[in-house]
Each structure stands twice: as structure tokens, then as C-alpha cells.
Coordinates of C-alpha atoms in Angstrom, one line a residue:
M268 CA -2.9 24.0 43.4
A269 CA -6.6 24.7 42.8
M270 CA -8.7 21.6 42.4
K271 CA -12.2 21.0 41.1
I272 CA -14.4 18.1 42.2
I273 CA -16.0 16.0 39.5
H274 CA -19.1 13.9 40.1
V275 CA -19.6 11.1 37.5
G276 CA -22.4 8.9 38.8
L277 CA -21.0 7.5 42.0
L278 CA -17.5 8.4 41.1
V279 CA -16.0 11.4 42.7
S280 CA -12.5 12.7 41.7
S281 CA -10.4 15.7 42.2
V282 CA -8.9 17.2 39.1
P283 CA -6.6 20.3 38.8
L284 CA -8.3 23.3 37.4
W285 CA -5.7 23.6 34.6
A286 CA -7.1 20.4 33.1
F287 CA -10.4 22.2 32.4
D288 CA -8.7 24.8 30.2
T289 CA -7.9 22.3 27.4
A290 CA -9.5 19.7 25.2
F291 CA -7.7 17.2 27.5
S292 CA -10.5 17.6 30.0
W293 CA -13.1 16.2 27.5
Y294 CA -10.8 13.3 26.9
I295 CA -10.5 12.6 30.6
I296 CA -14.3 12.9 31.2
S297 CA -15.0 10.6 28.2
V298 CA -12.6 8.0 29.5
L299 CA -14.1 8.2 33.0
L300 CA -17.6 7.8 31.6
L301 CA -16.6 4.9 29.3
D302 CA -14.9 3.2 32.2
F303 CA -17.8 3.8 34.5
T304 CA -20.4 2.5 32.1
G305 CA -18.4 -0.6 31.4
A306 CA -17.6 0.2 27.8
F307 CA -14.0 -0.8 28.6
S308 CA -14.1 -4.4 29.6
E309 CA -11.3 -6.8 30.5
P310 CA -9.5 -8.1 27.4
V311 CA -10.0 -11.7 26.2
R312 CA -6.7 -13.5 26.6
V313 CA -5.8 -16.4 24.3
T314 CA -2.7 -18.6 23.9
V315 CA -1.9 -20.0 20.5
K316 CA 0.8 -22.6 19.8
G317 CA 2.5 -22.5 16.3
F318 CA 5.4 -24.2 14.6
V319 CA 8.2 -22.8 12.5
G320 CA 7.3 -22.6 8.9
E321 CA 3.6 -23.2 9.5
S322 CA 0.6 -20.9 10.1
A323 CA -1.4 -19.8 13.2
V324 CA -4.8 -18.3 13.5
F325 CA -5.3 -15.5 16.0
P326 CA -9.0 -15.2 17.1
C327 CA -10.8 -11.9 17.4
S328 CA -14.6 -11.5 17.3
I329 CA -17.8 -10.0 18.6
P330 CA -21.2 -11.6 18.6
D331 CA -22.8 -11.5 15.2
S332 CA -26.0 -10.1 16.7
E333 CA -24.0 -6.9 17.5
I334 CA -22.8 -6.4 14.0
Q335 CA -25.9 -7.1 11.9
G336 CA -26.4 -4.2 9.5
K337 CA -23.6 -2.1 11.0
I338 CA -20.5 -3.7 9.6
E339 CA -19.3 -0.4 8.0
K340 CA -19.3 1.2 11.5
F341 CA -16.6 -1.2 12.9
N342 CA -12.9 -0.9 12.7
V343 CA -10.4 -3.6 13.7
H344 CA -6.8 -2.8 14.6
W345 CA -4.3 -5.6 14.9
R346 CA -0.9 -4.7 16.5
D347 CA 1.9 -6.6 18.1
N348 CA 3.2 -5.9 21.6
E349 CA 5.7 -3.5 20.1
D350 CA 2.8 -1.5 18.6
K351 CA 3.8 -2.5 15.1
L352 CA 0.9 -2.6 12.6
V353 CA 0.0 -6.2 11.7
C354 CA -3.2 -5.4 9.8
D355 CA -6.3 -3.1 10.0
I356 CA -9.8 -3.8 8.9
I357 CA -11.6 -0.5 8.4
A358 CA -15.4 -0.6 7.6
S359 CA -15.0 -4.2 6.4
N360 CA -12.1 -3.4 4.1
R361 CA -8.6 -4.8 4.9
T362 CA -6.0 -2.1 4.8
C363 CA -2.4 -2.8 5.4
T364 CA -0.8 0.1 3.7
D365 CA 1.5 1.0 6.7
Q366 CA 2.0 -2.6 7.7
D367 CA 5.3 -3.5 9.4
P368 CA 7.6 -5.1 6.8
K369 CA 8.0 -8.3 8.9
Y370 CA 4.3 -9.0 8.4
K371 CA 4.1 -8.2 4.6
F372 CA 2.5 -11.0 2.6
R373 CA 2.2 -13.2 5.7
V374 CA -1.2 -12.0 7.1
E375 CA -4.5 -13.3 5.8
T376 CA -7.9 -12.1 6.8
F377 CA -11.3 -13.8 6.2
P378 CA -13.6 -11.2 4.6
D379 CA -16.6 -13.6 4.4
E380 CA -16.4 -13.9 8.2
Y381 CA -16.6 -10.1 8.9
K382 CA -20.4 -10.0 8.7
K383 CA -20.5 -12.8 11.4
G384 CA -18.4 -10.7 13.7
N385 CA -15.2 -12.8 13.1
F386 CA -12.1 -10.6 12.5
S387 CA -9.5 -13.3 13.1
I388 CA -6.2 -13.3 11.1
K389 CA -3.8 -16.0 10.0
L390 CA -0.1 -15.4 10.2
S391 CA 1.9 -17.7 7.9
S392 CA 5.5 -18.8 7.6
L393 CA 6.0 -18.6 11.3
Q394 CA 9.4 -17.8 12.7
K395 CA 10.7 -18.1 16.2
T396 CA 10.8 -14.3 16.3
D397 CA 7.0 -14.1 15.9
A398 CA 6.6 -15.4 19.4
R399 CA 5.0 -12.5 21.2
K400 CA 1.6 -11.0 22.1
Y401 CA -0.8 -9.7 19.4
I402 CA -3.5 -7.3 20.2
C403 CA -6.9 -7.0 18.4
H404 CA -9.0 -4.0 19.2
I405 CA -12.5 -3.7 17.7
T406 CA -14.0 -0.3 17.8
G407 CA -17.5 0.8 16.8
P408 CA -21.0 0.4 18.3
S409 CA -19.6 -2.5 20.3
Q410 CA -16.0 -2.9 21.6
N411 CA -13.7 -5.9 22.1
H412 CA -10.1 -6.3 23.0
T413 CA -8.3 -9.6 22.5
I414 CA -4.7 -10.4 23.4
T415 CA -3.3 -13.4 21.7
E416 CA 0.0 -14.8 23.0
L417 CA 1.8 -16.8 20.3
H418 CA 4.3 -19.5 21.2
V419 CA 6.4 -20.8 18.3
E420 CA 8.2 -24.1 18.5
D421 CA 10.5 -26.0 16.0
G422 CA 8.7 -27.9 13.3
Q423 CA 8.4 -31.4 14.7
H424 CA 9.2 -30.7 18.4
G425 CA 6.5 -32.2 20.6
R426 CA 4.2 -33.3 17.8
G427 CA 5.6 -36.6 16.7
N428 CA 5.2 -37.8 13.2
H429 CA 1.7 -37.3 11.9
R430 CA 2.2 -38.2 8.2
K431 CA -0.1 -40.7 6.7
P432 CA 1.4 -44.1 6.3
S433 CA 2.3 -45.0 2.8
S434 CA 0.5 -47.8 1.0
T435 CA 3.7 -49.9 1.0
M436 CA 3.9 -49.6 4.8
L437 CA 0.2 -50.6 5.1
F438 CA 0.8 -53.6 2.8
I439 CA 3.9 -54.8 4.8
S440 CA 2.0 -54.4 8.1
F441 CA -1.0 -56.3 6.8
F442 CA 1.3 -59.1 5.4
L443 CA 3.2 -59.4 8.8
I444 CA -0.1 -59.6 10.7
A445 CA -1.4 -62.3 8.3
I446 CA 1.8 -64.3 8.8
L447 CA 1.6 -64.0 12.6
M448 CA -2.1 -65.2 12.6
L449 CA -1.3 -68.2 10.4
S450 CA 1.6 -69.4 12.5

């Protein structure tokens, strides 16, 4: 098989000649250049704990200094680990037209935060089946890739009872303490 040597900076690679007969070659060269220049960085990894029936926020952001005056040049793609569409934010407009049915009416974005570089989403009415990885990929003048792993637990498991005490319970507690102090 005939091979061609490619020199990309310090990177040297052998590529079959057939690859140069198609548009595929430009794709390969672009990927090599992006990788070599550091445009592809390691993804940010986050773990989020949620509870059945409640909501969880999945973080995804870039520094606001990178977005100033260029918000319309950024696209944000949220997918789950099965590549199902959770939500897209295209040029600062939320678009979920092809959203997977299991996420319909459950995903909230925060449009006032876009100009600050914050493209986080909130998934409500959590179910055990929502426990998986969610991927946020920001494209535009700056890139970011965040992988959020969601763990979903039963409603009260591990949290204890965090309700506010009723006024009756406060009164009874105060009364018992007063009796103990007087005796």
C-alpha cells in the first residue's frame, strides 16, 4: 500500500494515499491540527447526586471573558451517554425540537446566564432511570466539554429528615426545657 508522510509541527504520521483522494483527508488534517494545538482538551468531569422526584443541576460553562460580545457564535449540545438529545442552545437560543421524549418538559435552561458563559441545565422529576452520564459540548470561538455523572437515590435515603420543626414541636420542646430547668 502506498503511504504518504505528513508533517504537522513536530507530529509525523504515515497516511495511505487513498485518504488524500477524498474530503476525508481534510477532516483528518483538521483533527490533527486541533489536537496538536490543544483545541481539544480533557473534559471536565463532575458527579451530581439527585433524589427521585426532585431536580438536579448539571454544570457546563466557559469563562465569561471568552464569551463577551460573541454569544451568537457559541453552540451548546447536551446529550446523554446513549447520544439522546437532552437540549441544544444554538446562538443563545434554546432549541429542543428533536429532544428525546424522556426529557420533554423536564429540562430547564438559564438564558440570563448564557452571557456569563453558564450553559448549565436543570433536570426535574428525577427518576432512577436518569442515573447516567450527560455530556455538554460547547463549540464556537472557545471549546469546552463537560461530562456529568448523575447518581439518583430514593427520596429520603441518606438525607435524614430536613423538614422545619412545627411551631407546636418548638413550643413543646421549650416547655419541657423550662420544666427541667425549674426542677
